[in-house]
Every structure is written in C-alpha cells, then in structure tokens.
Amino acid sequence: YDAKRSGTGVAVYDSTRHADSSTHLGLVEQLRTGIRTGELVLHHQPQVDVATGVPLGVEALVRWAHPVRGLLGPTEFLPLAEVHGLMGLVTDEVLRQAVAQASAWWHGGRRLRMSVNLSASNLLDTDLPHRVSGLLLDHALPPEALVLEVTESVLISDPDRSLAVVARLADLGVTVSIDDFGTGYSSLSYLRELPVGELKLDRSFTSGLLTDTRTEAIVASTITLAHRLGLRVVAEGVEHGDTLAQLAVLGCDDSQGYLHSPPLPADRLERWLDQVRSPALQAAGVPART
Ligand code: C2E
Ligand code: MG
Ligand code: MG
Ligand code: MG
C-alpha cells in the first residue's frame, strides 16, 4: 500500500520497502538537512469545547515536505529521528514554529491553546524547560497558552529524570497533558505523581464509546476521575456526531477529530476558525452559543 493517501492527505509508505540501512541513512541525512532548510511543516487540528462548540485550542502535528517523496506523516520519519538522535532538533523546530504561530494568533485576537507533542528523548533533555521558557519570552506567549503532550511510555526509560523535566515544564506554567491516555500500563500512578493538567483519551476509547459498554464505563469513570483531580479531558479521534453527543452527556471537556476537522495548514485552519462553529457540531445537535 505504497503512497496510499491517508485521511489527512499524508502519503503513507510501507516502511519495509525502505528497510535497507543505506536508504535509512540517506533519509536521516536528508532529514538533518531538511530540518535546517525549513522542510518540516506543522498542520493544526482544532480542539473544540464539547459544551459550546467553541474552538479553544489546536494540536500541532508535524509533517515533512520531502522534496521527492511528498508530504510525509510523523510516523514515517519520527521513529528514525528518535533512533538517530535527531529528535531534539525536530522538537526545537516544532516548538519554535508552534510558539511563533500561537503568538501570532494570540496577539491577533485568536486566543487558542497550542498543544505540542514531546517524545521520550525530549524528556531526558534537562535543558528543554530552559529553552521553552526562552521561546515563550521571545514570542511574548503566556505559558497558559502552551500545552505539552507526553505519552505514558516516554517516562519509562529514566523515570526520575523525566519526572524532573516534566515538573520543571509545569513550573513554567505550561500545561502538561498525557496523550493516548489509557494505552500505557501505569496510568494511575502517573496521575498521582505528575503535575498534569490534561488527559487525552486515546482514540480507541472514543471509537468504542457507543458500541462497547465496558469502554463506556471506562470513559465515564476516567472523566469523573480526571475532574476530581482538576484535569481537563480531551477526547481524541472523534469522527461521529453521535459520539460527540455522548461525550457531552459524560461531561468530556474538549473534542478533537475528523468530525470537526483534519489537521490543516495554518491558513486553512484560520478559514475553518472563521466559520466559528463547525457544521458537524450543528448536525450533532450541540446547542448554539447564545
Ligand atoms: P497523536 O499526538 O495522538 O495525534 C493524533 C493523531 O491522530 C494524528 O496523526 C491525527 O492526524 C490523527 N487523527 C486526528 N483525528 C483523527 C480521527 O478522527 N480519526 C483518526 N483515525 N485519526 C485522527 P498524525 O498527525 O499522523 O500523528 C501521529 C502521531 O505522531 C501523533 O499522535 C504523535 O504521537 C506523533 N507526532 C505528531 N507530530 C509530532 C511532533 O511534532 N513531535 C512528536 N514528538 N510527535 C509527533
Ligand atoms: Mg498528541
Ligand atoms: Mg494522541
Ligand atoms: Mg492516540
């Protein structure tokens, strides 16, 4: 299924076709150059308030505009970047672009939270909080406008060091979010130990909400638990209006998924935002703002 188009318009390659190491090394060197020459681009996917339909934030999702292969999705090149020590460069570039964009929106009157994904090696980088702080100052972005997403698995390799980095990021005033929540193996202890402000319910829970009573019980309880801990809950991968309606019943805070919009380049996201409320929300019967 070579170069098949995914739902996000990103080319999907069969990685086994590029498995020989010379090809991989070539790609690594191309990535190193591409980061420097601006080939990494961000798409932004809106997150909407379930109760009101108002877009409150966006998640920045990186793509690589490869000169020959076209637009590559993150799963095509981030594993390679991680293994070959380029993840720090990728994250610095993503953070720089995301904070600059969030600042332009913020100071232009669009007060959106900007969510950025961090990887495992980023949380071993004890200088990261210092660089994030510098970026926020340089771009005059209030820390509460930035959300940093980590998965439970990123904390495994060196939990003490990762926890210290997460704690210092939270001390800056940025929100730490647990991505793909529910798929890791020790969710509850992380909830106790990490200074988190947000949970992102993994897509597998969202998609099973209406068809599986066990999934529904887990989602309902997770939302209650998160709210008791003072956390916001974002449902990922929301594709259907009836799922959104059920998330509203369960009190989920934010919704993100193809129902609202796929990840879009900044200019197209702005056009989407200008519609204020997505037709999908109206179709789902979410009440209009008065
Ligand atoms: P994620 O952070 O869980 O991001 C959500 C992924 O689900 C995105 O895929 C998004 O396009 C996709 N998605 C959104 N809505 C729907 C939906 O309704 N249905 C379905 N089936 N999928 C939906 P994408 O952009 O390919 O990113 C994949 C993963 O790559 C992300 O998962 C994240 O873990 C990682 N990633 C993306 N950008 C970055 C980045 O800048 N840095 C790091 N470290 N990781 C990134
Ligand atoms: Mg994410
Ligand atoms: Mg996720
Ligand atoms: Mg997920």
GROMACS .gro file of C-alpha atoms and ligand atoms in nm:
model
  339
    1TYR     CA    1   0.000   0.000   0.000
    2ASP     CA    2   0.260   0.233  -0.125
    3ALA     CA    3   0.198   0.607  -0.114
    4LYS     CA    4  -0.163   0.549  -0.025
    5ARG     CA    5  -0.339   0.864   0.079
    6SER     CA    6  -0.441   0.865   0.442
    7GLY     CA    7  -0.739   1.058   0.573
    8THR     CA    8  -0.516   1.355   0.643
    9GLY     CA    9  -0.382   1.379   0.290
   10VAL     CA   10  -0.046   1.247   0.404
   11ALA     CA   11   0.133   0.986   0.197
   12VAL     CA   12   0.166   0.655   0.379
   13TYR     CA   13   0.463   0.442   0.281
   14ASP     CA   14   0.526   0.082   0.358
   15SER     CA   15   0.838   0.120   0.571
   16THR     CA   16   0.960  -0.230   0.488
   17ARG     CA   17   1.027  -0.106   0.136
   18HIS     CA   18   1.288   0.131   0.280
   19ALA     CA   19   1.431  -0.115   0.525
   20ASP     CA   20   1.789  -0.139   0.398
   21SER     CA   21   2.024   0.068   0.606
   22SER     CA   22   2.175   0.272   0.325
   23THR     CA   23   1.829   0.406   0.241
   24HIS     CA   24   1.768   0.477   0.609
   25LEU     CA   25   2.096   0.661   0.650
   26GLY     CA   26   2.022   0.861   0.337
   27LEU     CA   27   1.688   0.958   0.482
   28VAL     CA   28   1.846   1.054   0.814
   29GLU     CA   29   2.089   1.287   0.639
   30GLN     CA   30   1.807   1.430   0.429
   31LEU     CA   31   1.610   1.491   0.747
   32ARG     CA   32   1.904   1.663   0.915
   33THR     CA   33   1.931   1.897   0.617
   34GLY     CA   34   1.556   1.933   0.580
   35ILE     CA   35   1.513   2.049   0.940
   36ARG     CA   36   1.767   2.326   0.870
   37THR     CA   37   1.614   2.430   0.539
   38GLY     CA   38   1.256   2.451   0.659
   39GLU     CA   39   1.110   2.128   0.522
   40LEU     CA   40   0.929   2.049   0.848
   41VAL     CA   41   0.582   2.199   0.844
   42LEU     CA   42   0.306   2.200   1.103
   43HIS     CA   43  -0.054   2.115   1.049
   44HIS     CA   44  -0.300   2.217   1.317
   45GLN     CA   45  -0.605   2.024   1.430
   46PRO     CA   46  -0.870   2.213   1.627
   47GLN     CA   47  -0.997   2.111   1.968
   48VAL     CA   48  -1.349   2.228   2.042
   49ASP     CA   49  -1.532   2.280   2.368
   50VAL     CA   50  -1.784   1.995   2.382
   51ALA     CA   51  -2.046   2.201   2.564
   52THR     CA   52  -2.038   2.511   2.344
   53GLY     CA   53  -1.877   2.412   2.015
   54VAL     CA   54  -1.621   2.689   2.054
   55PRO     CA   55  -1.268   2.605   1.931
   56LEU     CA   56  -1.037   2.652   2.228
   57GLY     CA   57  -0.711   2.509   2.105
   58VAL     CA   58  -0.517   2.334   1.833
   59GLU     CA   59  -0.270   2.048   1.827
   60ALA     CA   60   0.042   2.100   1.615
   61LEU     CA   61   0.123   1.785   1.415
   62VAL     CA   62   0.448   1.777   1.220
   63ARG     CA   63   0.487   1.676   0.855
   64TRP     CA   64   0.798   1.658   0.642
   65ALA     CA   65   0.765   1.818   0.298
   66HIS     CA   66   1.015   1.582   0.139
   67PRO     CA   67   1.136   1.717  -0.195
   68VAL     CA   68   1.089   1.382  -0.373
   69ARG     CA   69   0.855   1.170  -0.163
   70GLY     CA   70   0.599   1.439  -0.092
   71LEU     CA   71   0.438   1.517   0.240
   72LEU     CA   72   0.541   1.253   0.493
   73GLY     CA   73   0.346   1.193   0.814
   74PRO     CA   74   0.516   1.181   1.153
   75THR     CA   75   0.506   0.802   1.178
   76GLU     CA   76   0.717   0.793   0.857
   77PHE     CA   77   1.016   0.977   0.999
   78LEU     CA   78   0.990   1.039   1.373
   79PRO     CA   79   1.096   0.684   1.471
   80LEU     CA   80   1.406   0.733   1.254
   81ALA     CA   81   1.472   1.074   1.410
   82GLU     CA   82   1.444   0.924   1.757
   83VAL     CA   83   1.684   0.638   1.686
   84HIS     CA   84   1.941   0.861   1.514
   85GLY     CA   85   1.949   1.137   1.771
   86LEU     CA   86   1.761   1.400   1.570
   87MET     CA   87   1.458   1.426   1.797
   88GLY     CA   88   1.597   1.723   1.986
   89LEU     CA   89   1.638   1.915   1.658
   90VAL     CA   90   1.290   1.815   1.540
   91THR     CA   91   1.128   1.921   1.867
   92ASP     CA   92   1.315   2.252   1.880
   93GLU     CA   93   1.196   2.329   1.526
   94VAL     CA   94   0.837   2.220   1.600
   95LEU     CA   95   0.829   2.422   1.923
   96ARG     CA   96   0.972   2.728   1.752
   97GLN     CA   97   0.713   2.720   1.475
   98ALA     CA   98   0.426   2.633   1.711
   99VAL     CA   99   0.505   2.907   1.962
  100ALA     CA  100   0.553   3.163   1.683
  101GLN     CA  101   0.217   3.064   1.530
  102ALA     CA  102   0.038   3.061   1.865
  103SER     CA  103   0.181   3.404   1.943
  104ALA     CA  104   0.070   3.546   1.606
  105TRP     CA  105  -0.281   3.410   1.667
  106TRP     CA  106  -0.286   3.521   2.031
  107HIS     CA  107  -0.180   3.876   1.961
  108GLY     CA  108  -0.410   3.887   1.659
  109GLY     CA  109  -0.706   3.815   1.885
  110ARG     CA  110  -0.734   3.436   1.845
  111ARG     CA  111  -0.666   3.310   2.194
  112LEU     CA  112  -0.606   2.942   2.130
  113ARG     CA  113  -0.410   2.693   2.334
  114MET     CA  114  -0.133   2.535   2.128
  115SER     CA  115  -0.054   2.170   2.201
  116VAL     CA  116   0.285   2.025   2.104
  117ASN     CA  117   0.391   1.661   2.127
  118LEU     CA  118   0.711   1.567   2.310
  119SER     CA  119   0.899   1.240   2.262
  120ALA     CA  120   1.086   1.016   2.503
  121SER     CA  121   1.430   1.165   2.439
  122ASN     CA  122   1.296   1.518   2.488
  123LEU     CA  123   1.216   1.433   2.849
  124LEU     CA  124   1.575   1.326   2.911
  125ASP     CA  125   1.692   1.670   2.796
  126THR     CA  126   1.729   1.866   3.117
  127ASP     CA  127   1.786   2.191   2.925
  128LEU     CA  128   1.445   2.169   2.750
  129PRO     CA  129   1.249   2.367   3.014
  130HIS     CA  130   1.502   2.650   2.983
  131ARG     CA  131   1.460   2.662   2.603
  132VAL     CA  132   1.080   2.651   2.629
  133SER     CA  133   1.091   2.939   2.873
  134GLY     CA  134   1.311   3.137   2.633
  135LEU     CA  135   1.074   3.075   2.342
  136LEU     CA  136   0.773   3.192   2.542
  137LEU     CA  137   0.955   3.511   2.638
  138ASP     CA  138   1.087   3.576   2.285
  139HIS     CA  139   0.740   3.542   2.137
  140ALA     CA  140   0.552   3.703   2.428
  141LEU     CA  141   0.326   3.400   2.459
  142PRO     CA  142   0.169   3.344   2.802
  143PRO     CA  143   0.264   3.000   2.933
  144GLU     CA  144  -0.101   2.905   2.981
  145ALA     CA  145  -0.135   2.912   2.601
  146LEU     CA  146   0.108   2.621   2.564
  147VAL     CA  147   0.025   2.255   2.626
  148LEU     CA  148   0.296   1.990   2.609
  149GLU     CA  149   0.175   1.637   2.538
  150VAL     CA  150   0.364   1.338   2.668
  151THR     CA  151   0.270   0.971   2.644
  152GLU     CA  152   0.297   0.741   2.938
  153SER     CA  153   0.566   0.540   2.759
  154VAL     CA  154   0.805   0.836   2.736
  155LEU     CA  155   0.861   0.815   3.109
  156ILE     CA  156   0.981   0.458   3.115
  157SER     CA  157   1.350   0.474   3.024
  158ASP     CA  158   1.460   0.707   3.305
  159PRO     CA  159   1.155   0.794   3.516
  160ASP     CA  160   1.337   1.010   3.772
  161ARG     CA  161   1.500   1.232   3.514
  162SER     CA  162   1.183   1.253   3.300
  163LEU     CA  163   0.973   1.339   3.604
  164ALA     CA  164   1.215   1.619   3.693
  165VAL     CA  165   1.192   1.764   3.339
  166VAL     CA  166   0.811   1.741   3.341
  167ALA     CA  167   0.800   1.910   3.683
  168ARG     CA  168   1.013   2.199   3.560
  169LEU     CA  169   0.796   2.239   3.248
  170ALA     CA  170   0.488   2.255   3.471
  171ASP     CA  171   0.664   2.511   3.692
  172LEU     CA  172   0.685   2.741   3.389
  173GLY     CA  173   0.306   2.750   3.386
  174VAL     CA  174   0.260   2.542   3.072
  175THR     CA  175   0.004   2.261   3.085
  176VAL     CA  176   0.135   1.906   3.078
  177SER     CA  177  -0.103   1.667   2.902
  178ILE     CA  178  -0.099   1.287   2.898
  179ASP     CA  179  -0.152   1.180   2.536
  180ASP     CA  180  -0.312   0.849   2.432
  181PHE     CA  181  -0.434   0.808   2.790
  182GLY     CA  182  -0.539   0.457   2.878
  183THR     CA  183  -0.297   0.278   2.649
  184GLY     CA  184   0.001   0.287   2.885
  185TYR     CA  185   0.040   0.042   3.166
  186SER     CA  186   0.055   0.252   3.479
  187SER     CA  187  -0.176   0.542   3.413
  188LEU     CA  188  -0.291   0.584   3.770
  189SER     CA  189   0.050   0.617   3.929
  190TYR     CA  190   0.144   0.883   3.673
  191LEU     CA  191  -0.174   1.071   3.754
  192ARG     CA  192  -0.064   1.074   4.116
  193GLU     CA  193   0.296   1.170   4.055
  194LEU     CA  194   0.296   1.403   3.756
  195PRO     CA  195   0.189   1.767   3.763
  196VAL     CA  196  -0.055   1.712   3.478
  197GLY     CA  197  -0.337   1.944   3.377
  198GLU     CA  198  -0.496   1.747   3.093
  199LEU     CA  199  -0.572   1.395   2.978
  200LYS     CA  200  -0.624   1.296   2.616
  201LEU     CA  201  -0.845   0.992   2.594
  202ASP     CA  202  -0.697   0.761   2.335
  203ARG     CA  203  -0.886   0.724   2.009
  204SER     CA  204  -0.954   0.356   2.080
  205PHE     CA  205  -1.173   0.459   2.375
  206THR     CA  206  -1.350   0.730   2.181
  207SER     CA  207  -1.432   0.499   1.893
  208GLY     CA  208  -1.566   0.227   2.121
  209LEU     CA  209  -1.783   0.459   2.326
  210LEU     CA  210  -2.115   0.379   2.163
  211THR     CA  211  -2.062   0.015   2.080
  212ASP     CA  212  -1.894  -0.129   2.388
  213THR     CA  213  -2.043  -0.093   2.734
  214ARG     CA  214  -1.710  -0.168   2.905
  215THR     CA  215  -1.543   0.110   2.708
  216GLU     CA  216  -1.823   0.346   2.802
  217ALA     CA  217  -1.781   0.259   3.171
  218ILE     CA  218  -1.408   0.325   3.150
  219VAL     CA  219  -1.453   0.656   2.970
  220ALA     CA  220  -1.724   0.775   3.209
  221SER     CA  221  -1.513   0.683   3.512
  222THR     CA  222  -1.198   0.836   3.365
  223ILE     CA  223  -1.374   1.167   3.307
  224THR     CA  224  -1.504   1.166   3.665
  225LEU     CA  225  -1.160   1.076   3.798
  226ALA     CA  226  -0.989   1.346   3.589
  227HIS     CA  227  -1.235   1.610   3.704
  228ARG     CA  228  -1.185   1.511   4.069
  229LEU     CA  229  -0.814   1.569   4.011
  230GLY     CA  230  -0.884   1.905   3.846
  231LEU     CA  231  -0.781   1.793   3.497
  232ARG     CA  232  -0.934   1.878   3.162
  233VAL     CA  233  -1.029   1.584   2.938
  234VAL     CA  234  -0.985   1.591   2.561
  235ALA     CA  235  -1.130   1.308   2.352
  236GLU     CA  236  -0.912   1.221   2.050
  237GLY     CA  237  -1.027   1.074   1.722
  238VAL     CA  238  -1.387   1.193   1.737
  239GLU     CA  239  -1.533   1.102   1.400
  240HIS     CA  240  -1.909   1.083   1.452
  241GLY     CA  241  -2.174   1.323   1.577
  242ASP     CA  242  -2.336   1.063   1.799
  243THR     CA  243  -2.001   1.004   1.972
  244LEU     CA  244  -1.975   1.376   2.037
  245ALA     CA  245  -2.327   1.382   2.179
  246GLN     CA  246  -2.237   1.100   2.419
  247LEU     CA  247  -1.915   1.279   2.520
  248ALA     CA  248  -2.132   1.579   2.606
  249VAL     CA  249  -2.354   1.359   2.825
  250LEU     CA  250  -2.045   1.228   3.003
  251GLY     CA  251  -1.909   1.580   3.062
  252CYS     CA  252  -1.597   1.549   2.848
  253ASP     CA  253  -1.436   1.894   2.811
  254ASP     CA  254  -1.286   1.905   2.461
  255SER     CA  255  -1.325   1.710   2.139
  256GLN     CA  256  -1.070   1.662   1.862
  257GLY     CA  257  -1.108   1.460   1.545
  258TYR     CA  258  -1.209   1.437   1.182
  259LEU     CA  259  -1.570   1.520   1.279
  260HIS     CA  260  -1.454   1.877   1.331
  261SER     CA  261  -1.154   1.896   1.100
  262PRO     CA  262  -0.844   1.704   0.995
  263PRO     CA  263  -0.510   1.868   1.078
  264LEU     CA  264  -0.474   2.169   0.843
  265PRO     CA  265  -0.204   2.415   0.740
  266ALA     CA  266  -0.232   2.741   0.936
  267ASP     CA  267  -0.407   2.941   0.664
  268ARG     CA  268  -0.671   2.676   0.610
  269LEU     CA  269  -0.720   2.639   0.985
  270GLU     CA  270  -0.782   3.013   1.003
  271ARG     CA  271  -1.055   2.979   0.741
  272TRP     CA  272  -1.204   2.693   0.940
  273LEU     CA  273  -1.197   2.906   1.257
  274ASP     CA  274  -1.370   3.190   1.074
  275GLN     CA  275  -1.676   2.967   1.039
  276VAL     CA  276  -1.675   2.981   1.423
  277ARG     CA  277  -1.887   2.673   1.464
  278SER     CA  278  -1.833   2.368   1.251
  279PRO     CA  279  -2.138   2.235   1.064
  280ALA     CA  280  -2.058   1.898   1.219
  281LEU     CA  281  -2.137   2.034   1.563
  282GLN     CA  282  -2.468   2.172   1.448
  283ALA     CA  283  -2.553   1.841   1.286
  284ALA     CA  284  -2.473   1.667   1.614
  285GLY     CA  285  -2.731   1.883   1.787
  286VAL     CA  286  -2.484   2.059   2.014
  287PRO     CA  287  -2.666   2.373   2.123
  288ALA     CA  288  -2.562   2.702   1.966
  289ARG     CA  289  -2.397   2.970   2.173
  290THR     CA  290  -2.632   3.250   2.266
  291C2E     P1  291  -0.121   1.196   1.844
  291C2E     O1  292  -0.046   1.301   1.917
  291C2E     O2  293  -0.206   1.104   1.924
  291C2E     O3  294  -0.203   1.273   1.733
  291C2E     C1  295  -0.326   1.233   1.685
  291C2E     C2  296  -0.315   1.160   1.552
  291C2E     O4  297  -0.444   1.113   1.516
  291C2E     C3  298  -0.271   1.249   1.438
  291C2E     O5  299  -0.199   1.170   1.343
  291C2E     C4  300  -0.403   1.292   1.377
  291C2E     O6  301  -0.394   1.332   1.242
  291C2E     C5  302  -0.482   1.166   1.392
  291C2E     N1  303  -0.626   1.194   1.398
  291C2E     C6  304  -0.686   1.309   1.435
  291C2E     N2  305  -0.820   1.298   1.431
  291C2E     C7  306  -0.846   1.172   1.392
  291C2E     C8  307  -0.970   1.099   1.370
  291C2E     O7  308  -1.081   1.150   1.387
  291C2E     N3  309  -0.956   0.969   1.331
  291C2E     C9  310  -0.837   0.912   1.313
  291C2E     N4  311  -0.833   0.783   1.273
  291C2E     N5  312  -0.718   0.976   1.332
  291C2E    C10  313  -0.725   1.105   1.372
  291C2E     P2  314  -0.059   1.215   1.285
  291C2E     O8  315  -0.060   1.361   1.255
  291C2E     O9  316  -0.023   1.119   1.178
  291C2E    O10  317   0.038   1.195   1.408
  291C2E    C11  318   0.064   1.067   1.459
  291C2E    C12  319   0.145   1.073   1.585
  291C2E    O11  320   0.275   1.126   1.558
  291C2E    C13  321   0.086   1.168   1.690
  291C2E    O12  322  -0.018   1.103   1.760
  291C2E    C14  323   0.208   1.195   1.775
  291C2E    O13  324   0.229   1.090   1.866
  291C2E    C15  325   0.319   1.193   1.672
  291C2E     N6  326   0.355   1.332   1.638
  291C2E    C16  327   0.297   1.416   1.550
  291C2E     N7  328   0.361   1.535   1.546
  291C2E    C17  329   0.462   1.526   1.636
  291C2E    C18  330   0.564   1.617   1.680
  291C2E    O14  331   0.574   1.734   1.638
  291C2E     N8  332   0.652   1.570   1.774
  291C2E    C19  333   0.641   1.442   1.826
  291C2E     N9  334   0.732   1.405   1.918
  291C2E    N10  335   0.547   1.357   1.789
  291C2E    C20  336   0.457   1.398   1.694
  292MG      MG  337  -0.076   1.431   2.058
  293MG      MG  338  -0.290   1.126   2.094
  294MG      MG  339  -0.387   0.839   2.017
   0.00000   0.00000   0.00000
